[in-house]
CSV table of C-alpha atoms and ligand atoms in Angstrom, one decimal:
chain,number,residue,atom,x,y,z
A,805,MET,CA,0.0,0.0,0.0
A,806,ALA,CA,2.0,2.9,1.3
A,807,THR,CA,5.3,1.6,0.1
A,808,SER,CA,5.1,3.0,-3.4
A,809,THR,CA,4.2,6.5,-2.4
A,810,SER,CA,6.2,6.7,0.8
A,811,ALA,CA,9.7,7.8,0.8
A,812,GLN,CA,10.4,5.9,4.0
A,813,PRO,CA,12.0,2.5,3.8
A,814,ARG,CA,9.6,-0.4,4.0
A,815,ASP,CA,10.6,-1.7,7.4
A,816,THR,CA,9.8,1.6,9.0
A,817,TRP,CA,6.3,1.5,7.6
A,818,GLY,CA,6.1,-2.1,8.6
A,819,SER,CA,7.0,-1.4,12.2
A,820,LYS,CA,4.6,1.5,12.3
A,821,LEU,CA,1.8,-0.7,11.1
A,822,GLY,CA,3.0,-3.2,13.8
A,823,PHE,CA,2.5,-0.6,16.5
A,824,VAL,CA,-0.9,0.6,15.2
A,825,MET,CA,-2.0,-3.1,15.2
A,826,ALA,CA,-0.7,-3.7,18.7
A,827,ALA,CA,-2.6,-0.6,20.1
A,828,ALA,CA,-5.7,-1.6,18.0
A,829,GLY,CA,-5.3,-5.1,19.4
A,830,SER,CA,-5.7,-3.7,22.9
A,831,ALA,CA,-8.6,-1.4,21.9
A,832,VAL,CA,-10.6,-3.9,19.7
A,833,GLY,CA,-11.9,-6.6,22.0
A,834,LEU,CA,-15.0,-7.7,23.9
A,835,GLY,CA,-15.8,-4.0,24.4
A,836,ASN,CA,-16.6,-3.7,20.7
A,837,ILE,CA,-18.3,-6.9,19.9
A,838,TRP,CA,-19.9,-8.0,23.2
A,839,LYS,CA,-20.3,-4.8,25.3
A,840,PHE,CA,-21.2,-2.2,22.7
A,841,PRO,CA,-24.2,-3.9,21.2
A,842,TYR,CA,-25.8,-4.9,24.5
A,843,THR,CA,-25.1,-1.6,26.1
A,844,ALA,CA,-26.6,0.2,23.1
A,845,GLY,CA,-29.6,-2.2,23.3
A,846,GLU,CA,-30.1,-1.5,27.0
A,847,SER,CA,-29.6,2.2,26.6
A,848,GLY,CA,-32.3,2.8,24.0
A,849,GLY,CA,-30.2,2.6,20.8
A,850,GLY,CA,-29.7,5.6,18.5
A,851,ALA,CA,-29.4,8.4,21.0
A,852,PHE,CA,-26.8,6.3,23.0
A,853,VAL,CA,-24.9,5.6,19.8
A,854,PHE,CA,-24.9,9.3,18.8
A,855,ILE,CA,-23.6,10.5,22.2
A,856,TYR,CA,-21.0,7.7,22.2
A,857,LEU,CA,-19.7,8.9,18.8
A,858,LEU,CA,-19.5,12.5,20.0
A,859,PHE,CA,-17.5,11.3,23.1
A,860,VAL,CA,-15.2,9.2,20.9
A,861,ILE,CA,-14.5,12.2,18.6
A,862,PHE,CA,-14.2,14.9,21.1
A,863,ILE,CA,-13.0,13.1,24.2
A,864,GLY,CA,-11.6,9.7,23.3
A,865,PHE,CA,-9.4,10.9,20.5
A,866,SER,CA,-7.9,13.7,22.6
A,867,VAL,CA,-7.4,11.5,25.6
A,868,MET,CA,-5.7,8.8,23.5
A,869,LEU,CA,-3.4,11.4,22.0
A,870,THR,CA,-2.6,12.7,25.5
A,871,GLU,CA,-1.8,9.2,26.8
A,872,PHE,CA,0.5,8.4,23.8
A,873,ALA,CA,2.3,11.7,24.3
A,874,ILE,CA,2.8,11.2,28.0
A,875,GLY,CA,4.0,7.6,27.4
A,876,ARG,CA,6.4,8.5,24.7
A,877,LYS,CA,7.7,11.6,26.5
A,878,THR,CA,8.5,9.8,29.7
A,879,GLY,CA,9.3,6.4,28.1
A,880,LEU,CA,7.6,4.8,31.2
A,881,SER,CA,4.5,2.8,31.9
A,882,ALA,CA,1.4,3.9,33.8
A,883,VAL,CA,2.6,4.5,37.3
A,884,GLY,CA,6.2,5.4,36.5
A,885,SER,CA,5.2,8.1,34.0
A,886,PHE,CA,3.3,10.0,36.6
A,887,LYS,CA,5.7,9.3,39.4
A,888,SER,CA,8.8,10.4,37.5
A,889,THR,CA,7.1,13.8,36.7
A,890,ASP,CA,5.5,14.5,40.1
A,891,LYS,CA,5.2,12.1,43.0
A,892,ARG,CA,1.9,13.7,44.0
A,893,TRP,CA,0.4,12.3,40.8
A,894,THR,CA,1.4,8.7,41.4
A,895,PHE,CA,-2.1,7.9,42.5
A,896,THR,CA,-3.4,8.4,39.0
A,897,GLY,CA,-1.2,5.5,37.8
A,898,VAL,CA,-2.2,3.4,40.8
A,899,LEU,CA,-5.8,4.0,40.1
A,900,GLY,CA,-5.1,2.7,36.6
A,901,VAL,CA,-3.6,-0.5,38.0
A,902,LEU,CA,-6.6,-0.9,40.2
A,903,SER,CA,-8.9,-0.5,37.2
A,904,GLY,CA,-6.8,-3.1,35.3
A,905,LEU,CA,-7.2,-5.5,38.2
A,906,LEU,CA,-11.0,-5.0,38.5
A,907,ILE,CA,-11.6,-5.2,34.7
A,908,MET,CA,-9.7,-8.5,34.8
A,909,GLY,CA,-12.1,-9.5,37.5
A,910,PHE,CA,-14.8,-10.0,34.9
A,911,TYR,CA,-13.2,-9.8,31.4
A,912,PRO,CA,-11.9,-13.4,31.5
A,913,VAL,CA,-15.4,-14.6,32.4
A,914,VAL,CA,-16.7,-13.4,29.0
A,915,GLY,CA,-13.4,-14.4,27.3
A,916,GLY,CA,-14.2,-17.9,28.6
A,917,TRP,CA,-17.6,-17.7,27.1
A,918,ALA,CA,-16.1,-16.8,23.7
A,919,LEU,CA,-13.7,-19.7,24.0
A,920,ALA,CA,-16.4,-22.1,25.0
A,921,TYR,CA,-18.6,-21.1,22.0
A,922,ILE,CA,-15.9,-22.3,19.6
A,923,PHE,CA,-16.4,-25.7,21.0
A,924,LYS,CA,-20.2,-25.4,21.4
A,925,VAL,CA,-20.5,-24.4,17.7
A,926,GLY,CA,-18.1,-27.2,16.8
A,927,GLY,CA,-20.3,-29.6,18.9
A,928,GLY,CA,-23.5,-28.9,17.0
A,929,LEU,CA,-25.0,-25.9,18.6
A,930,LEU,CA,-26.2,-24.5,15.3
A,931,SER,CA,-28.3,-27.6,14.5
A,932,THR,CA,-31.0,-26.7,17.0
A,933,PRO,CA,-31.5,-22.9,16.4
A,934,GLU,CA,-34.6,-22.8,18.7
A,935,ALA,CA,-32.5,-23.9,21.6
A,936,ILE,CA,-29.6,-21.4,21.2
A,937,GLY,CA,-31.1,-18.8,23.6
A,938,ASP,CA,-31.8,-21.3,26.4
A,939,SER,CA,-28.5,-22.9,25.9
A,940,PHE,CA,-26.7,-19.7,26.7
A,941,GLY,CA,-28.8,-19.1,29.8
A,942,GLY,CA,-28.2,-22.6,31.0
A,943,PHE,CA,-24.5,-22.3,30.3
A,944,ILE,CA,-23.8,-19.1,32.3
A,945,SER,CA,-25.8,-20.1,35.2
A,946,HIS,CA,-24.3,-23.6,35.4
A,947,PRO,CA,-21.6,-22.9,38.0
A,948,MET,CA,-18.8,-25.2,36.8
A,949,GLN,CA,-18.9,-24.9,33.0
A,950,PRO,CA,-18.2,-21.1,32.7
A,951,LEU,CA,-15.7,-21.3,35.6
A,952,THR,CA,-13.7,-24.0,33.7
A,953,TRP,CA,-13.6,-22.0,30.5
A,954,MET,CA,-12.7,-18.8,32.4
A,955,GLY,CA,-9.8,-20.7,34.0
A,956,ILE,CA,-8.6,-21.9,30.7
A,957,TYR,CA,-8.9,-18.4,29.2
A,958,LEU,CA,-7.0,-16.8,32.1
A,959,LEU,CA,-4.3,-19.5,31.8
A,960,LEU,CA,-3.8,-18.5,28.2
A,961,ASN,CA,-3.2,-14.9,29.4
A,962,VAL,CA,-0.8,-16.1,32.0
A,963,VAL,CA,1.3,-18.1,29.5
A,964,ILE,CA,1.4,-15.2,27.0
A,965,VAL,CA,2.3,-12.5,29.5
A,966,MET,CA,4.7,-14.7,31.5
A,967,LYS,CA,6.8,-15.5,28.5
A,968,GLY,CA,6.6,-12.0,27.3
A,969,ILE,CA,5.6,-13.5,24.0
A,970,SER,CA,2.8,-11.1,23.3
A,971,GLY,CA,4.4,-10.9,19.8
A,972,GLY,CA,2.9,-14.2,19.0
A,973,ILE,CA,-0.6,-13.3,19.9
A,974,GLU,CA,-0.2,-10.0,18.1
A,975,LYS,CA,0.8,-11.9,14.9
A,976,ALA,CA,-2.3,-14.1,15.3
A,977,GLY,CA,-4.3,-10.8,15.8
A,978,LYS,CA,-2.9,-9.4,12.6
A,979,ILE,CA,-4.5,-12.2,10.6
A,980,LEU,CA,-7.6,-12.9,12.7
A,981,MET,CA,-8.7,-9.4,13.4
A,982,PRO,CA,-9.1,-8.4,9.7
A,983,LEU,CA,-10.8,-11.8,9.2
A,984,LEU,CA,-13.2,-11.0,12.1
A,985,PHE,CA,-13.9,-7.7,10.4
A,986,VAL,CA,-14.7,-9.5,7.1
A,987,ILE,CA,-17.0,-12.0,8.9
A,988,LEU,CA,-18.8,-9.1,10.6
A,989,ILE,CA,-19.4,-7.6,7.2
A,990,ILE,CA,-20.8,-11.0,5.9
A,991,VAL,CA,-23.0,-11.3,9.0
A,992,SER,CA,-24.2,-7.7,8.6
A,993,VAL,CA,-25.2,-8.3,4.9
A,994,LYS,CA,-26.9,-11.5,5.9
A,995,GLY,CA,-28.8,-9.8,8.7
A,996,LEU,CA,-29.8,-6.9,6.6
A,997,MET,CA,-31.4,-9.2,4.0
A,998,LEU,CA,-33.8,-10.7,6.6
A,999,PRO,CA,-37.4,-9.4,6.5
A,1000,GLY,CA,-38.0,-6.7,9.1
A,1001,ALA,CA,-34.3,-5.9,9.4
A,1002,MET,CA,-34.6,-2.2,8.7
A,1003,ALA,CA,-36.2,-1.7,12.1
A,1004,GLY,CA,-32.9,-2.7,13.7
A,1005,LEU,CA,-30.9,-0.2,11.7
A,1006,GLU,CA,-33.5,2.5,12.7
A,1007,PHE,CA,-33.2,1.5,16.3
A,1008,LEU,CA,-29.4,1.8,16.1
A,1009,PHE,CA,-29.0,5.0,14.2
A,1010,MET,CA,-32.2,7.1,14.6
A,1011,PRO,CA,-31.7,9.0,17.9
A,1012,ASP,CA,-34.7,9.2,20.2
A,1013,PHE,CA,-33.5,11.7,22.8
A,1014,SER,CA,-36.5,11.2,25.0
A,1015,LYS,CA,-34.8,8.0,26.2
A,1016,VAL,CA,-31.7,9.9,27.4
A,1017,ASP,CA,-31.0,10.4,31.0
A,1018,GLY,CA,-27.8,10.7,33.1
A,1019,ASN,CA,-27.4,7.0,33.1
A,1020,VAL,CA,-27.3,6.8,29.3
A,1021,VAL,CA,-24.8,9.7,29.0
A,1022,LEU,CA,-22.5,8.1,31.5
A,1023,ALA,CA,-22.8,4.7,29.9
A,1024,ALA,CA,-21.8,6.3,26.5
A,1025,LEU,CA,-18.8,7.9,28.1
A,1026,GLY,CA,-17.8,4.7,29.9
A,1027,GLN,CA,-18.2,2.8,26.7
A,1028,ALA,CA,-15.9,5.2,24.8
A,1029,PHE,CA,-13.2,4.9,27.4
A,1030,PHE,CA,-13.5,1.1,27.8
A,1031,SER,CA,-13.5,0.4,24.1
A,1032,LEU,CA,-10.6,2.7,23.4
A,1033,SER,CA,-8.6,1.3,26.4
A,1034,LEU,CA,-8.3,4.7,27.9
A,1035,GLY,CA,-8.2,6.1,31.4
A,1036,MET,CA,-6.0,3.5,33.0
A,1037,GLY,CA,-2.6,4.1,31.6
A,1038,CYS,CA,-2.7,1.3,29.1
A,1039,MET,CA,-2.1,3.6,26.2
A,1040,ILE,CA,0.6,5.4,28.2
A,1041,THR,CA,2.4,2.1,28.3
A,1042,TYR,CA,1.9,1.6,24.6
A,1043,GLY,CA,3.0,5.1,23.9
A,1044,SER,CA,6.3,4.5,25.7
A,1045,TYR,CA,7.2,2.1,22.8
A,1046,ILE,CA,6.4,4.5,19.9
A,1047,LYS,CA,9.4,5.7,18.0
A,1048,LYS,CA,10.2,9.4,18.2
A,1049,LYS,CA,9.8,9.9,14.5
A,1050,GLU,CA,6.3,8.4,14.3
A,1051,ASN,CA,3.2,10.6,13.9
A,1052,LEU,CA,1.2,10.4,17.1
A,1053,VAL,CA,-1.8,12.2,15.7
A,1054,GLN,CA,-2.1,9.9,12.7
A,1055,THR,CA,-1.6,6.8,14.9
A,1056,THR,CA,-4.4,8.0,17.3
A,1057,GLY,CA,-6.7,8.6,14.4
A,1058,MET,CA,-6.1,5.1,12.9
A,1059,VAL,CA,-6.6,3.3,16.3
A,1060,THR,CA,-9.7,5.3,17.1
A,1061,ALA,CA,-11.2,4.8,13.6
A,1062,MET,CA,-10.6,1.0,13.7
A,1063,ASP,CA,-12.0,0.6,17.1
A,1064,THR,CA,-15.1,2.6,16.4
A,1065,GLY,CA,-15.6,1.0,13.0
A,1066,VAL,CA,-15.6,-2.5,14.6
A,1067,ALA,CA,-18.1,-1.4,17.3
A,1068,LEU,CA,-20.5,0.0,14.7
A,1069,LEU,CA,-20.1,-3.0,12.5
A,1070,ALA,CA,-20.9,-5.3,15.4
A,1071,GLY,CA,-24.1,-3.2,16.0
A,1072,ILE,CA,-25.0,-3.5,12.3
A,1073,ALA,CA,-24.3,-7.2,12.4
A,1074,MET,CA,-26.6,-7.7,15.4
A,1075,PHE,CA,-29.6,-5.3,15.6
A,1076,PRO,CA,-31.2,-5.9,12.2
A,1077,ALA,CA,-31.1,-9.7,12.8
A,1078,MET,CA,-32.5,-9.2,16.3
A,1079,PHE,CA,-35.4,-7.2,15.1
A,1080,ALA,CA,-36.0,-9.7,12.3
A,1081,PHE,CA,-36.0,-12.6,14.8
A,1082,GLY,CA,-38.3,-10.6,17.1
A,1083,MET,CA,-35.8,-10.5,19.9
A,1084,GLU,CA,-35.6,-7.9,22.7
A,1085,PRO,CA,-32.8,-5.3,22.1
A,1086,ALA,CA,-32.3,-5.1,25.9
A,1087,ALA,CA,-31.3,-8.8,26.0
A,1088,GLY,CA,-28.3,-8.0,28.1
A,1089,PRO,CA,-24.8,-9.5,28.2
A,1090,GLY,CA,-25.8,-12.6,26.3
A,1091,LEU,CA,-26.7,-10.8,23.1
A,1092,VAL,CA,-23.7,-11.7,20.9
A,1093,PHE,CA,-23.8,-15.3,22.1
A,1094,VAL,CA,-27.5,-15.7,21.2
A,1095,VAL,CA,-28.0,-13.6,18.1
A,1096,VAL,CA,-24.8,-14.4,16.2
A,1097,PRO,CA,-25.1,-18.3,16.4
A,1098,GLN,CA,-28.8,-17.9,15.4
A,1099,LEU,CA,-27.7,-16.0,12.3
A,1100,PHE,CA,-25.2,-18.6,11.3
A,1101,ALA,CA,-27.7,-21.3,11.9
A,1102,GLU,CA,-30.0,-19.5,9.6
A,1103,MET,CA,-27.3,-19.5,6.9
A,1104,GLY,CA,-27.1,-23.2,7.4
A,1105,GLY,CA,-24.8,-25.9,6.1
A,1106,ALA,CA,-21.0,-26.0,6.1
A,1107,VAL,CA,-20.7,-22.2,5.3
A,1108,GLY,CA,-22.7,-21.2,8.4
A,1109,LEU,CA,-20.6,-23.6,10.5
A,1110,VAL,CA,-17.2,-22.5,9.2
A,1111,LEU,CA,-18.1,-18.8,9.6
A,1112,ALA,CA,-19.4,-19.3,13.1
A,1113,LEU,CA,-16.3,-21.2,14.1
A,1114,LEU,CA,-14.1,-18.4,12.6
A,1115,PHE,CA,-16.2,-15.8,14.3
A,1116,PHE,CA,-15.7,-17.2,17.8
A,1117,ILE,CA,-12.0,-17.9,17.2
A,1118,GLY,CA,-11.6,-14.3,16.0
A,1119,LEU,CA,-13.6,-13.0,19.0
A,1120,THR,CA,-11.4,-15.1,21.4
A,1121,VAL,CA,-8.2,-13.8,19.9
A,1122,ALA,CA,-9.5,-10.2,19.9
A,1123,ALA,CA,-10.4,-10.6,23.6
A,1124,LEU,CA,-6.9,-12.1,24.2
A,1125,THR,CA,-5.0,-9.2,22.6
A,1126,SER,CA,-7.0,-6.9,24.9
A,1127,SER,CA,-6.8,-8.8,28.2
A,1128,VAL,CA,-3.0,-9.4,27.9
A,1129,SER,CA,-2.7,-5.6,27.7
A,1130,LEU,CA,-4.8,-5.3,30.9
A,1131,LEU,CA,-2.8,-7.9,32.7
A,1132,GLU,CA,0.4,-6.3,31.5
A,1133,VAL,CA,-0.6,-2.9,33.2
A,1134,VAL,CA,-0.8,-4.7,36.5
A,1135,VAL,CA,2.3,-6.9,35.9
A,1136,SER,CA,4.5,-4.0,34.8
A,1137,TYR,CA,3.6,-2.1,37.9
A,1138,LEU,CA,4.6,-5.0,40.2
A,1139,ILE,CA,7.9,-5.4,38.3
A,1140,ASP,CA,8.8,-1.8,38.0
A,1141,GLU,CA,7.6,-0.4,41.3
A,1142,LYS,CA,7.6,-3.5,43.6
A,1143,GLY,CA,10.7,-5.2,42.2
A,1144,LEU,CA,8.9,-8.5,41.7
A,1145,LYS,CA,10.1,-11.1,39.2
A,1146,ARG,CA,7.9,-11.3,36.1
A,1147,SER,CA,6.8,-14.9,36.9
A,1148,THR,CA,5.8,-13.9,40.5
A,1149,ALA,CA,4.0,-10.8,39.3
A,1150,VAL,CA,2.1,-12.7,36.6
A,1151,ILE,CA,1.1,-15.6,38.9
A,1152,GLY,CA,0.3,-13.3,41.9
A,1153,SER,CA,-1.9,-11.0,40.0
A,1154,SER,CA,-3.7,-13.6,38.0
A,1155,VAL,CA,-4.5,-15.6,41.2
A,1156,VAL,CA,-6.3,-12.4,42.5
A,1157,MET,CA,-8.0,-11.9,39.1
A,1158,GLY,CA,-9.0,-15.5,39.0
A,1159,LEU,CA,-10.6,-15.2,42.5
A,1160,LEU,CA,-12.5,-12.1,41.4
A,1161,CYS,CA,-13.6,-13.8,38.2
A,1162,ILE,CA,-15.0,-16.8,40.2
A,1163,ILE,CA,-17.2,-14.5,42.3
A,1164,ALA,CA,-18.2,-12.5,39.2
A,1165,SER,CA,-19.1,-15.6,37.2
A,1166,LEU,CA,-21.1,-17.2,40.0
A,1167,SER,CA,-23.0,-13.9,40.5
A,1168,LEU,CA,-24.5,-14.4,37.0
A,1169,GLY,CA,-26.0,-17.6,38.1
A,1170,GLY,CA,-27.5,-15.9,41.1
A,1171,VAL,CA,-24.9,-17.3,43.5
A,1172,GLY,CA,-22.6,-15.3,45.7
A,1173,PRO,CA,-22.7,-11.9,47.5
A,1174,THR,CA,-24.6,-8.9,46.2
A,1175,LEU,CA,-24.2,-5.3,47.2
A,1176,PHE,CA,-27.3,-3.1,47.2
A,1177,GLY,CA,-29.0,-5.7,45.1
A,1178,THR,CA,-26.4,-5.8,42.4
A,1179,GLY,CA,-24.3,-8.8,41.6
A,1180,VAL,CA,-20.5,-8.7,41.6
A,1181,PHE,CA,-20.1,-9.0,37.8
A,1182,ASP,CA,-22.2,-5.8,37.4
A,1183,ILE,CA,-20.4,-4.1,40.3
A,1184,PHE,CA,-17.0,-4.5,38.7
A,1185,ASP,CA,-18.4,-3.4,35.4
A,1186,LEU,CA,-20.0,-0.3,36.9
A,1187,LEU,CA,-17.0,0.6,39.1
A,1188,THR,CA,-14.5,0.4,36.2
A,1189,ASP,CA,-16.0,1.7,33.0
A,1190,LYS,CA,-18.5,4.2,34.5
A,1191,ILE,CA,-16.3,5.5,37.3
A,1192,PHE,CA,-12.6,4.6,37.4
A,1193,LEU,CA,-11.9,5.0,33.7
A,1194,ALA,CA,-13.8,8.2,33.3
A,1195,VAL,CA,-12.1,9.7,36.4
A,1196,GLY,CA,-8.7,8.3,35.2
A,1197,GLY,CA,-9.2,10.0,31.8
A,1198,MET,CA,-10.1,13.3,33.6
A,1199,LEU,CA,-7.0,13.1,35.7
A,1200,VAL,CA,-4.8,12.4,32.7
A,1201,CYS,CA,-6.1,15.5,31.0
A,1202,ILE,CA,-5.7,17.6,34.2
A,1203,PHE,CA,-2.2,16.3,34.5
A,1204,ALA,CA,-1.3,17.1,30.9
A,1205,GLY,CA,-3.0,20.4,30.9
A,1206,TRP,CA,-2.0,21.8,34.2
A,1207,ARG,CA,1.2,19.9,35.2
A,1208,LEU,CA,3.0,19.5,31.9
A,1209,SER,CA,4.1,22.5,29.9
A,1210,ARG,CA,2.2,23.5,26.7
A,1211,SER,CA,5.4,23.8,24.7
A,1212,ASP,CA,6.7,20.4,25.8
A,1213,LEU,CA,3.5,18.8,24.7
A,1214,GLU,CA,3.6,20.7,21.4
A,1215,LYS,CA,7.1,19.4,20.8
A,1216,GLU,CA,6.2,15.9,21.7
A,1217,ILE,CA,3.1,15.8,19.5
A,1218,THR,CA,4.7,17.6,16.5
A,1219,ASN,CA,8.0,15.7,16.8
A,1220,ASP,CA,9.8,19.0,17.5
A,1221,GLY,CA,7.9,20.9,14.9
A,1222,GLU,CA,8.4,18.4,12.1
A,1223,ILE,CA,4.8,17.4,11.8
A,1224,SER,CA,2.1,19.9,11.5
A,1225,PHE,CA,-0.9,19.6,13.7
A,1226,PRO,CA,-3.0,22.6,13.0
A,1227,LEU,CA,-5.6,21.6,15.6
A,1228,PHE,CA,-3.0,21.6,18.4
A,1229,GLY,CA,-4.6,24.7,20.0
A,1230,LEU,CA,-8.1,23.1,20.0
A,1231,TRP,CA,-6.7,19.8,21.4
A,1232,TYR,CA,-5.0,21.7,24.2
A,1233,THR,CA,-8.1,23.7,25.1
A,1234,LEU,CA,-10.1,20.5,25.1
A,1235,VAL,CA,-7.6,18.7,27.3
A,1236,LYS,CA,-7.0,21.5,29.7
A,1237,TYR,CA,-10.5,22.9,30.2
A,1238,ILE,CA,-13.3,21.3,28.4
A,1239,ILE,CA,-12.8,17.5,28.9
A,1240,PRO,CA,-12.2,17.7,32.6
A,1241,VAL,CA,-15.4,19.8,33.0
A,1242,ALA,CA,-17.4,17.7,30.6
A,1243,ILE,CA,-16.4,14.5,32.5
A,1244,ALA,CA,-17.3,16.0,35.8
A,1245,VAL,CA,-20.7,17.1,34.5
A,1246,VAL,CA,-21.4,13.7,33.0
A,1247,ALA,CA,-20.3,12.0,36.2
A,1248,VAL,CA,-22.6,14.1,38.4
A,1249,MET,CA,-25.5,13.5,36.0
A,1250,GLY,CA,-24.7,9.8,36.0
A,1251,ILE,CA,-24.5,9.6,39.8
A,1252,LYS,CA,-27.8,11.4,40.2
A,1253,SER,CA,-29.5,9.0,37.8
A,1254,GLY,CA,-27.7,6.2,39.5
A,1255,PHE,CA,-29.4,7.0,42.7
A,1256,ASP,CA,-32.8,7.0,40.9
A,1257,SER,CA,-32.1,3.5,39.6
A,1258,GLY,CA,-30.7,2.1,42.9
A,1259,LYS,CA,-27.0,2.1,41.8
A,1260,GLY,CA,-26.1,5.3,43.6
A,1261,ALA,CA,-24.5,3.6,46.6
A,1262,ILE,CA,-22.1,1.6,44.4
A,1263,MET,CA,-21.1,4.8,42.6
A,1264,LEU,CA,-20.4,6.4,45.9
A,1265,LEU,CA,-18.4,3.4,46.8
A,1266,GLY,CA,-16.3,3.9,43.7
A,1267,ILE,CA,-15.7,7.5,44.5
A,1268,GLY,CA,-14.7,6.4,48.1
A,1269,ILE,CA,-12.2,3.9,46.6
A,1270,ILE,CA,-10.7,6.7,44.5
A,1271,VAL,CA,-10.3,9.0,47.5
A,1272,LEU,CA,-8.7,6.2,49.5
A,1273,THR,CA,-6.3,5.4,46.6
A,1274,GLY,CA,-5.3,9.1,46.7
A,1275,ILE,CA,-4.7,9.0,50.4
A,1276,PHE,CA,-2.8,5.7,50.5
A,1277,SER,CA,-1.0,5.8,47.1
A,1278,LYS,CA,2.1,7.4,48.7
A,1279,LYS,CA,2.7,4.1,50.4
A,1280,LEU,CA,2.2,2.0,47.2
B,833,PFF,N1,-10.6,-2.0,25.0
B,833,PFF,C1,-10.8,-3.3,25.4
B,833,PFF,C2,-12.0,-3.8,24.7
B,833,PFF,O1,-12.8,-3.1,24.1
B,833,PFF,O2,-12.4,-5.0,24.9
B,833,PFF,C3,-10.8,-3.5,26.9
B,833,PFF,C4,-9.7,-2.7,27.6
B,833,PFF,C5,-8.4,-3.1,27.3
B,833,PFF,C6,-10.0,-1.7,28.4
B,833,PFF,C7,-7.3,-2.4,27.9
B,833,PFF,C8,-9.0,-1.0,29.1
B,833,PFF,C9,-7.6,-1.4,28.8
B,833,PFF,F1,-6.7,-0.7,29.3
């Protein structure tokens, strides 16, 4: 592609693509294909999608560029980059590590479902389409089955991160992610051809703002952060590997576009089919595991089977390239700041994550403790994407805008003036003033609505944890 027009040697271009794919590997994951469709479904569709896109463009893009710039400038991972600049800011990195730990307290549960579905599809799931919905319900509430798959999935992460061989999984991602993209297109076309499918597109893209409340706006913000891997220092760590001569703005644009493209495509693959099948858009976390197999069953024969297998293999690999980046945030903190050996750090943190996942998985089957009537799976999800990541993103912006100097940032982003970024002033204003205020406003609206829907106490718990992290992080 770019080789004929670019004056740069091929290997530079190749390594640049490698970096973009690695960052996109972290971004594109369960957040796009599992979480985006069901959150859009539960949040009323079009208006949620519209607000999410606004947040991606005006907040997500700017925060990602900020994280890349901080990472490349300091050359350090999440905690180190804050600590080396100003010790008082260490807690922002620590909060990121905590987010990584908690997200890994439920992510492998869903990663395990994706893995299990490769085998379920292979074992004949598609031959009884009418039983697909019940089969998912039975599967996740059966205590041992999902736990076993979660364990295997987590183990795969351990092996990859322990050996530091994320290169292998990234290579697999480079083949399987484009393949997943193609399969999503095929599924979308198939879904759109079903009678009654247009209602699904309308649901997804025609905003009905009467359905919007603080909860929906906060969900859209949380989705943008979660999907783009922002607000917890992951992209700071990735930024520390970017070469000085690479164009941060362009890289940010490519990663953001790929991530958002996959999410929208997943929506287009699922909603038309759901409406055609007469299913509920608010079907919840099982959406992709019920709708997609049903579509493949509809296709029938060997083609349906092969595409379904490839879809769940692709989904599992996309999930893996994201979860290893989450695990790596926690592991690199333990190695860099606590002086642990890599193997001890990986095993120690994954044991904790595994325990959290066991409680989270059981909570979906109605087993295990609840807090204010909410199960552990939902609590981890609520605490992380709706509170910690948003607050983390706000802190990253305040740090860049008020603690780093404008000219240093300009030098970093423009490669000492070699790259022109005419929107630098706008980006800086967004980061310094507008995004922190916008996030604060959305958070307050979300907490208010949270109280109306009985989730307020959990949100206050989240804020309490952030305050405690601030107080105790000097010891960490
Ligand atoms: N972005 C990932 C996804 O969409 O599945 C999840 C994630 C990875 C969130 C890494 C945060 C992170 F730091």
